[in-house]
PDB file of C-alpha atoms in Angstrom:
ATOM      1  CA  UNK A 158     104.970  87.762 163.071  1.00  0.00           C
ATOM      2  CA  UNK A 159     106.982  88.322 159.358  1.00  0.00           C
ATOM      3  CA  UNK A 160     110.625  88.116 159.845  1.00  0.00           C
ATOM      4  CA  UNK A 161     113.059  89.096 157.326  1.00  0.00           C
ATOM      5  CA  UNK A 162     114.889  85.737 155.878  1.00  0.00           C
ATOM      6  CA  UNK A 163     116.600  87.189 153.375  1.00  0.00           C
ATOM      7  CA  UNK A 164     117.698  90.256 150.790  1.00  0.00           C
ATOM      8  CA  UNK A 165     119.259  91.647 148.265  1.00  0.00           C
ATOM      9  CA  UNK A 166     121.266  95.481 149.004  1.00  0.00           C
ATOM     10  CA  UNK A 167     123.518  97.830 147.822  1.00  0.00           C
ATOM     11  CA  UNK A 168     122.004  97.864 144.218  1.00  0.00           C
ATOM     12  CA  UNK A 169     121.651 101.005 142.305  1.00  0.00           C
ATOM     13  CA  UNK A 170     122.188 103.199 145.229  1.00  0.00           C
ATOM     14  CA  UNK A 171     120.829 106.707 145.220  1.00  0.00           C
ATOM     15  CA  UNK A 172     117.979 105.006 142.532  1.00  0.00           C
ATOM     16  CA  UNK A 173     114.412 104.152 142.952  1.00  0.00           C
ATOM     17  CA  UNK A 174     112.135 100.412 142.213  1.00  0.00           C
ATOM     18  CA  UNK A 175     110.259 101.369 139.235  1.00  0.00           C
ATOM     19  CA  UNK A 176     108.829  97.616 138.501  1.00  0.00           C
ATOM     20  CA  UNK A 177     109.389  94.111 139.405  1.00  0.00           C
ATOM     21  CA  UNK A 178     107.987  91.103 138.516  1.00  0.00           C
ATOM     22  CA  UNK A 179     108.843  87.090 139.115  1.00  0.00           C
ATOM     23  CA  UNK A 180     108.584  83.910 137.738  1.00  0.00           C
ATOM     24  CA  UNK A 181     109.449  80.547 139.521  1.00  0.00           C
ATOM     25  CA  UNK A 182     112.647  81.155 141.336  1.00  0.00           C
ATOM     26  CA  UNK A 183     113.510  84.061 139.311  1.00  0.00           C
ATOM     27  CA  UNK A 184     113.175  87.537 139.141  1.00  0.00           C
ATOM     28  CA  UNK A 185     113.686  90.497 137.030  1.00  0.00           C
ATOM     29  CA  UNK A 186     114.030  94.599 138.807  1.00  0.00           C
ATOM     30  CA  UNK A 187     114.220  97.505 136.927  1.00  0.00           C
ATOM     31  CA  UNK A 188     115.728 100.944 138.705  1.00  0.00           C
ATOM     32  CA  UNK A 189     116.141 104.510 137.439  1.00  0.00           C
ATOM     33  CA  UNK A 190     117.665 107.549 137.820  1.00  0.00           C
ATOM     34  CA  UNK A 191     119.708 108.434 134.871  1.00  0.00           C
ATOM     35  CA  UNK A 192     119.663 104.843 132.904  1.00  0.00           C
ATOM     36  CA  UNK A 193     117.819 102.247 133.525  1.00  0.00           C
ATOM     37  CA  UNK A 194     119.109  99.261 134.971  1.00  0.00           C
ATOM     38  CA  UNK A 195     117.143  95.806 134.376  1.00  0.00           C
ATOM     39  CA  UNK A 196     118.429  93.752 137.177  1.00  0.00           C
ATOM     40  CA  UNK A 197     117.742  88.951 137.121  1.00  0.00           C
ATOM     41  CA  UNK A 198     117.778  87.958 140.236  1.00  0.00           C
ATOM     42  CA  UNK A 199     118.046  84.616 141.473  1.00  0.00           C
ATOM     43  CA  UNK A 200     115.709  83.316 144.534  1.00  0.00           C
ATOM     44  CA  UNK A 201     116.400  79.854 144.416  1.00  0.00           C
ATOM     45  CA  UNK A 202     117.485  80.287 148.079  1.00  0.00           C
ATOM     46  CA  UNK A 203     115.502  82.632 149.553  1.00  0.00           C
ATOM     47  CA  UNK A 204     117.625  83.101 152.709  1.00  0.00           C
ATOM     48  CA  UNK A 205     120.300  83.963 150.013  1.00  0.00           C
ATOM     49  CA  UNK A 206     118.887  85.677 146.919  1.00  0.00           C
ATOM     50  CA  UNK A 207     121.799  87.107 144.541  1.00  0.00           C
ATOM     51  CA  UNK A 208     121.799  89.318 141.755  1.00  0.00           C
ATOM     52  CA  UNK A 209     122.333  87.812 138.819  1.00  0.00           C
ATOM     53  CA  UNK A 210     122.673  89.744 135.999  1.00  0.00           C
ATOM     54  CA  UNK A 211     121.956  93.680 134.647  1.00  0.00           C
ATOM     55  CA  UNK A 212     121.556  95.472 131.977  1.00  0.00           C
ATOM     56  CA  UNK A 213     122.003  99.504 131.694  1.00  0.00           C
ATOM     57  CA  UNK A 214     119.592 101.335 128.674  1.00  0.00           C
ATOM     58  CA  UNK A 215     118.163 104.803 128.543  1.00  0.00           C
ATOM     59  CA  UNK A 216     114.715 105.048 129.787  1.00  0.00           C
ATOM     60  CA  UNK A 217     112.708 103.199 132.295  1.00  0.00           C
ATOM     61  CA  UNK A 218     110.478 100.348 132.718  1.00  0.00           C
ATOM     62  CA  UNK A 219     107.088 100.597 135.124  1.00  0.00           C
ATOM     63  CA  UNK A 220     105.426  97.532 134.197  1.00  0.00           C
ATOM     64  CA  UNK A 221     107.293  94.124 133.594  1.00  0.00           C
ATOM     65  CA  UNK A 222     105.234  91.105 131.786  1.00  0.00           C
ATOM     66  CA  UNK A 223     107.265  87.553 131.226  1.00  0.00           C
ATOM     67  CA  UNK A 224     106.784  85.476 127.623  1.00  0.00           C
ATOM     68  CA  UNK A 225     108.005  82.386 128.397  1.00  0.00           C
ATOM     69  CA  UNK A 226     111.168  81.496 130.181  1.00  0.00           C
ATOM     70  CA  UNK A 227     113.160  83.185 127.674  1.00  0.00           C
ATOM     71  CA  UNK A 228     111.703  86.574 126.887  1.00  0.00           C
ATOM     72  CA  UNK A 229     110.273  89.998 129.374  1.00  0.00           C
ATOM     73  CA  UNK A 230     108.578  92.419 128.069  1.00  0.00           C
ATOM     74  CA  UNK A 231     108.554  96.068 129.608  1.00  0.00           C
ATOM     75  CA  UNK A 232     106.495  99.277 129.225  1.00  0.00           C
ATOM     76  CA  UNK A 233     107.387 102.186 130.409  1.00  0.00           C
ATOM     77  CA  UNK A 234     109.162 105.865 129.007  1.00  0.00           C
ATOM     78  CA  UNK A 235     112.694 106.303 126.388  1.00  0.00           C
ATOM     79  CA  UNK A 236     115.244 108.347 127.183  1.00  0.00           C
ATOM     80  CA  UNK A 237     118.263 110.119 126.552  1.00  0.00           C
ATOM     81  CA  UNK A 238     121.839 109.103 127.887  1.00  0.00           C
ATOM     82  CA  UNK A 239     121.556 112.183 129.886  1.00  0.00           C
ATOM     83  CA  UNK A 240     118.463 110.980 131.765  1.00  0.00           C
ATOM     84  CA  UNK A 241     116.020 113.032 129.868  1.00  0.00           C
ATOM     85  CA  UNK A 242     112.775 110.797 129.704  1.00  0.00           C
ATOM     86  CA  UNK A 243     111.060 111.233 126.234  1.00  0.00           C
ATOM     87  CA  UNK A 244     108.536 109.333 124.781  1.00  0.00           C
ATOM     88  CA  UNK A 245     106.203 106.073 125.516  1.00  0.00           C
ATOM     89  CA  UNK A 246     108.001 102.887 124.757  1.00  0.00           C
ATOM     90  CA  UNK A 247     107.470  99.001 125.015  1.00  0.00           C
ATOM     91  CA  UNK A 248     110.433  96.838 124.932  1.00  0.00           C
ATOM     92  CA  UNK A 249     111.518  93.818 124.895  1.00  0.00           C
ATOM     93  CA  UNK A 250     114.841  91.939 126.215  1.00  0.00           C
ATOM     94  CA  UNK A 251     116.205  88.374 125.955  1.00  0.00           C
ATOM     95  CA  UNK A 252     116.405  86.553 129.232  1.00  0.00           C
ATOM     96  CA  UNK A 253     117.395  83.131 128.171  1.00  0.00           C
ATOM     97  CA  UNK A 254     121.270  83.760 129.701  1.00  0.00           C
ATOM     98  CA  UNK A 255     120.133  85.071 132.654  1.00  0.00           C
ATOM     99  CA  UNK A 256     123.561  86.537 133.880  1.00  0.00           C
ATOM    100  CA  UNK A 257     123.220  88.793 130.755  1.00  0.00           C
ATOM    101  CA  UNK A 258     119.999  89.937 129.887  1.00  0.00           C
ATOM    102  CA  UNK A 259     119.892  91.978 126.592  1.00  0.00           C
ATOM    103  CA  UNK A 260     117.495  94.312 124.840  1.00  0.00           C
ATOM    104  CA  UNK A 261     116.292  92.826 121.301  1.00  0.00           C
ATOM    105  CA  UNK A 262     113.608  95.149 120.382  1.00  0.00           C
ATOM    106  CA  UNK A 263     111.885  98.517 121.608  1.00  0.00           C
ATOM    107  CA  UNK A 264     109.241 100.861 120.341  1.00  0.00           C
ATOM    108  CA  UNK A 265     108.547 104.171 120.976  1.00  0.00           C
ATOM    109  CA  UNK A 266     106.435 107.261 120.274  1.00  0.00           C
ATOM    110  CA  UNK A 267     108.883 109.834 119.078  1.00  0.00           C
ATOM    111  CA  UNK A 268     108.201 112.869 121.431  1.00  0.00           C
ATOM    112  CA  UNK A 269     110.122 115.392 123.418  1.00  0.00           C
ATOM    113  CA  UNK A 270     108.459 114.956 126.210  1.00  0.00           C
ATOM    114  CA  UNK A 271     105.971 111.850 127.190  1.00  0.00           C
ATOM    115  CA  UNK A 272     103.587 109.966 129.714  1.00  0.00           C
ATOM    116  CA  UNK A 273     100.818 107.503 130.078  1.00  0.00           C
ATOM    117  CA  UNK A 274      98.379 106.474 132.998  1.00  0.00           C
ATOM    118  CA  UNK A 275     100.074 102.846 132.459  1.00  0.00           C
ATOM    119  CA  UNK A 276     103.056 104.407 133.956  1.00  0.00           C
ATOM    120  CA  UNK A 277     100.836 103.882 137.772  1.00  0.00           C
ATOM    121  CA  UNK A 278      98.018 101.566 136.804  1.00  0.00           C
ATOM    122  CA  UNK A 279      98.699  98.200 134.882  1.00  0.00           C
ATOM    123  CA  UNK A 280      94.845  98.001 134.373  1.00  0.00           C
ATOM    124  CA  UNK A 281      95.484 100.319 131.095  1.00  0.00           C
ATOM    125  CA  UNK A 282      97.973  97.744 129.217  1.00  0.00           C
ATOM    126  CA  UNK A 283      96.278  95.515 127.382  1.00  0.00           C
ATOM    127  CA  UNK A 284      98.003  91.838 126.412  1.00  0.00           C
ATOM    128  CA  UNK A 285      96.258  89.918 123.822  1.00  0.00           C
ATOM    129  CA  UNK A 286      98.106  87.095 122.519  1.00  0.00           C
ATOM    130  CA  UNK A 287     100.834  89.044 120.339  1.00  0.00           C
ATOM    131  CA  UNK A 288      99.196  91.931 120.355  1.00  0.00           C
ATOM    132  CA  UNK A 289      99.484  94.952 123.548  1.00  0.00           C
ATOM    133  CA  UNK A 290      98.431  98.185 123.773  1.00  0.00           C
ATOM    134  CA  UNK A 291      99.571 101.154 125.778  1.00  0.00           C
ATOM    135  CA  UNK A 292      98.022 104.698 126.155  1.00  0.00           C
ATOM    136  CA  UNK A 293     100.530 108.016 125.502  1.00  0.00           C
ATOM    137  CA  UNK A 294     100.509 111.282 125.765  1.00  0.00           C
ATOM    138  CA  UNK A 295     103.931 113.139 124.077  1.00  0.00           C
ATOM    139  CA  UNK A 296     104.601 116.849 123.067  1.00  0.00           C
ATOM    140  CA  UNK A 297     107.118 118.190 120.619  1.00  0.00           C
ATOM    141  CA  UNK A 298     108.757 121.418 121.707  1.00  0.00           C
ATOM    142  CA  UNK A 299     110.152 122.984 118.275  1.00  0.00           C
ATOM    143  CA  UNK A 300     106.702 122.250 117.028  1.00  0.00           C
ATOM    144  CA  UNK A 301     104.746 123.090 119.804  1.00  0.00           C
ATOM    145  CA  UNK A 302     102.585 119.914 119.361  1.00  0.00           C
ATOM    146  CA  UNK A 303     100.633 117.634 121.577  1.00  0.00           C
ATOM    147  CA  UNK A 304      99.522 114.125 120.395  1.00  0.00           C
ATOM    148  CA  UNK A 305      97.828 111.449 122.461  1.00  0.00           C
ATOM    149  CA  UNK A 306      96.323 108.562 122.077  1.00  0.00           C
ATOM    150  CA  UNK A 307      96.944 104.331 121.983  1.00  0.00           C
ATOM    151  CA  UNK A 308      99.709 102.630 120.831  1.00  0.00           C
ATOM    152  CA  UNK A 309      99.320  99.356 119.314  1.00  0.00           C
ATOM    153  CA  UNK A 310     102.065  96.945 118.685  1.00  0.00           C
ATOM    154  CA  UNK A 311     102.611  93.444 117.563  1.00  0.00           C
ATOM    155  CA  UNK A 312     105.213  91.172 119.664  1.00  0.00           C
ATOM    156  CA  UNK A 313     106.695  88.033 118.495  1.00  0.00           C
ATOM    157  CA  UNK A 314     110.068  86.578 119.715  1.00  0.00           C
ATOM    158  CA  UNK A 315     112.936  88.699 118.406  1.00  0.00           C
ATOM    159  CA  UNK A 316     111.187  91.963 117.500  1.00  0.00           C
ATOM    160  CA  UNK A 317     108.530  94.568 118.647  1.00  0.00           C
ATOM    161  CA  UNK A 318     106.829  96.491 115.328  1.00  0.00           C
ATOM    162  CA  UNK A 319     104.382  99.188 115.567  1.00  0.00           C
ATOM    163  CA  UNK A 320     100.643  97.988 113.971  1.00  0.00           C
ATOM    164  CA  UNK A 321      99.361 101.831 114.406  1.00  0.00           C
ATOM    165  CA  UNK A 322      98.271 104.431 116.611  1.00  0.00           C
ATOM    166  CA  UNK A 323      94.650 105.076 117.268  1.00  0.00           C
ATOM    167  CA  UNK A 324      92.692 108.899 118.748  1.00  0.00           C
ATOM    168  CA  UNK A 325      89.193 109.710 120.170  1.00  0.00           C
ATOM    169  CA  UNK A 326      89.858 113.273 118.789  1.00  0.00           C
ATOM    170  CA  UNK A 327      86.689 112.577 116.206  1.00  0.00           C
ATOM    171  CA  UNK A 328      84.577 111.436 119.224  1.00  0.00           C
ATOM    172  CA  UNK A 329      85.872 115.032 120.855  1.00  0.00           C
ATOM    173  CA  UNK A 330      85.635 116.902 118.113  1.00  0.00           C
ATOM    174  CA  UNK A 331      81.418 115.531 118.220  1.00  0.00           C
ATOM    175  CA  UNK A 332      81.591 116.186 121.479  1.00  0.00           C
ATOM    176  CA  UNK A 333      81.996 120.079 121.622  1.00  0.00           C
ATOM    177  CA  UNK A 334      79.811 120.425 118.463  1.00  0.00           C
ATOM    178  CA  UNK A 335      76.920 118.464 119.500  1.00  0.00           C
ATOM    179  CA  UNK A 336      75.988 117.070 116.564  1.00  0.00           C
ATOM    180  CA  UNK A 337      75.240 120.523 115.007  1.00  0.00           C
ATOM    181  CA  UNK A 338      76.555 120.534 111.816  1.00  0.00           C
ATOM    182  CA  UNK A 339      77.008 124.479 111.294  1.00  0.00           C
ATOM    183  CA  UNK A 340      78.600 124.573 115.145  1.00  0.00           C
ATOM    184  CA  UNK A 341      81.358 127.400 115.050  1.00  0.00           C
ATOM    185  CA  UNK A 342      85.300 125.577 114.305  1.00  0.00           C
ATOM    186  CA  UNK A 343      87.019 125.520 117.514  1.00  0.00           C
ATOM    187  CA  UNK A 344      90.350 124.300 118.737  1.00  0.00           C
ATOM    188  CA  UNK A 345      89.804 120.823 119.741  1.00  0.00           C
ATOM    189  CA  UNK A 346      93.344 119.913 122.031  1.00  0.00           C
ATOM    190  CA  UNK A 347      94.614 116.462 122.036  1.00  0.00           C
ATOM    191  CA  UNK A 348      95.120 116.709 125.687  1.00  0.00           C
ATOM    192  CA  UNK A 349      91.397 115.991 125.900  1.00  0.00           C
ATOM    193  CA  UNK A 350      91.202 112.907 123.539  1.00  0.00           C
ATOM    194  CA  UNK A 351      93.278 110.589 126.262  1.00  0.00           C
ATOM    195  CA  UNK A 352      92.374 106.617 125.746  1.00  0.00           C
ATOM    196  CA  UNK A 353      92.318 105.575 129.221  1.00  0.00           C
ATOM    197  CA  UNK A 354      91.546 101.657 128.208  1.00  0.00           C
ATOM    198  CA  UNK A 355      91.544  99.205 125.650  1.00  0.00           C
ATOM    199  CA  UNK A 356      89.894  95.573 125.078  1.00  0.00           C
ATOM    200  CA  UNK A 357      89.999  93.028 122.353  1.00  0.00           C
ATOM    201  CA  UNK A 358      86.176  91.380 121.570  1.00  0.00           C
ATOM    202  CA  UNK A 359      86.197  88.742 118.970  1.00  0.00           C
ATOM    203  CA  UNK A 360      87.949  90.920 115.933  1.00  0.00           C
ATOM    204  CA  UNK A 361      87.477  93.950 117.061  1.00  0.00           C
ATOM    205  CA  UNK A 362      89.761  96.414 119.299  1.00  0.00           C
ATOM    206  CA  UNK A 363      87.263  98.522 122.132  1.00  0.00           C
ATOM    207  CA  UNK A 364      88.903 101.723 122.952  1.00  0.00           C
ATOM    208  CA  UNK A 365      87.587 104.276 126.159  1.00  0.00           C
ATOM    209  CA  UNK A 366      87.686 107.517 126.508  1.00  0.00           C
ATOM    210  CA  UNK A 367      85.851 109.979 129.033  1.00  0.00           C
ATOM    211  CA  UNK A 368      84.040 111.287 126.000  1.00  0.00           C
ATOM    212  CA  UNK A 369      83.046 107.550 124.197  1.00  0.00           C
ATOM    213  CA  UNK A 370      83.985 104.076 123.592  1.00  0.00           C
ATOM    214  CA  UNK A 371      85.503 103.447 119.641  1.00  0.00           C
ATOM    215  CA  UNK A 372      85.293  99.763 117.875  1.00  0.00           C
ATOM    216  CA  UNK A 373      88.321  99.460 115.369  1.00  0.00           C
ATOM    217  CA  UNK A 374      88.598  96.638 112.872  1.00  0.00           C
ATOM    218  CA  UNK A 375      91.604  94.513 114.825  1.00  0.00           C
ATOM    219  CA  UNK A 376      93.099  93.436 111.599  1.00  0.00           C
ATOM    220  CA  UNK A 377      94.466  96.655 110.527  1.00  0.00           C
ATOM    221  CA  UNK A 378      93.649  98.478 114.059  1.00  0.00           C
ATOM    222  CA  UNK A 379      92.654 101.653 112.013  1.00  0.00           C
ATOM    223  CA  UNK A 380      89.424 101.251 110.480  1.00  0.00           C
ATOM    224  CA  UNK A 381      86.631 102.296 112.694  1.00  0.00           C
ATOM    225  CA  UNK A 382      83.967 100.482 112.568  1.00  0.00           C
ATOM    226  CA  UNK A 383      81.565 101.925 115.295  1.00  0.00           C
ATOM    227  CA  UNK A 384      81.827 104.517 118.116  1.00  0.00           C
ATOM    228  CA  UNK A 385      79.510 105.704 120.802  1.00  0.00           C
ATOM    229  CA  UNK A 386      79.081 109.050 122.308  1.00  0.00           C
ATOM    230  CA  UNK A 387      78.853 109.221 126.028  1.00  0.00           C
ATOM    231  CA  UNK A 388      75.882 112.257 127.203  1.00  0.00           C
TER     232      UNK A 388
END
């Protein structure tokens, strides 16, 4: 039988888990409900683990990745002081003094509203050395404009900077028409060029979609340099 040994309560009551994620005898909890609190724990003694330190930030993080000993990265959605989630965002926080974690760095796709299938499934972040990647979806309401596609950003130590954003609307856009050339203009939406995954082969940055797979020149991350239609 599995007994209980030991817990943490009482922390951010009336909130939900949104991601966790440990290392050694250490680990790192992030809550939401209006702001979100990054919580270090310390389970050192696991009859006795303590909360350590915590660190209150608009937004949210749903998927937690440690660099070292000194540095967590999170992905997840912005937000407003208000609780108002907005747009995609990766961050990333110093953890070195672990009784007061801070953010250094964050990213984010500037929308009014935003999600991304990473938010429930890990499997569509993709870590490669400095470089991640993170689908998004975002809409703008004064402009009544939907975007989506993959962010791609370059992490080093003390900051996060945006390499570029990539679409499948071309491979949609081919899609619909068939490869007619004189097929009648029609409204391609954005909502139907969602990345679902990304993989890095060599040089080269492999993007999926339900309508193809896209090969961008991983230097830049804009050129394409191939792309394949699925039937």
């Amino acid at each position: 039988q599995m007994g209980i040994i030991g817990a943490v309560e009482g922390l951010a009551p009336g909130e939900r888990i949104y991601s966790a994620r440990f290392q050694g005898d250490k680990g790192f909890m992030v809550t939401f409900r209006q702001v979100d609190p990054l919580f270090t724990l310390d389970l050192s003694d696991p009859t006795n683990p303590q909360a350590v330190g915590e660190l209150k930030i608009p937004g949210y993080s749903a998927f937690l990745q440690t660099r070292g000993t000194e540095r967590l990265v999170g992905v997840g959605m912005d937000g407003t002081d208000s609780g108002q989630i907005t747009g995609v965002s990766v961050s990333l926080f110093d953890v070195s003094d672990f009784a007061d974690p801070t953010q250094v760095d964050r990213v984010s796709v500037d929308t009014d509203w935003g999600t991304s299938e990473a938010l429930w499934d890990h499997h569509a972040i993709t870590m490669h050395g400095n470089l991640l990647t993170v689908p998004f979806q975002g809409y703008n309401y004064d402009s009544d404009s939907y975007e989506s596609g993959l962010l791609v950003v370059d992490i080093t130590k003390n900051d996060i900077s945006e390499r570029t954003r990539l679409t499948h609307q071309s491979l949609v856009e081919a899609f619909y028409c068939d490869g007619d050339p004189d097929c009648e203009e029609r409204e391609v939406y954005a909502y139907d060029a969602q990345i679902r995954r990304s993989i890095v082969m060599d040089d080269y940055l492999f993007t999926i979609s339900r309508f193809g797979i896209m090969i961008s020149d991983l230097a830049n991350g804009e050129d394409s340099v191939k792309s394949v239609l699925f039937q």
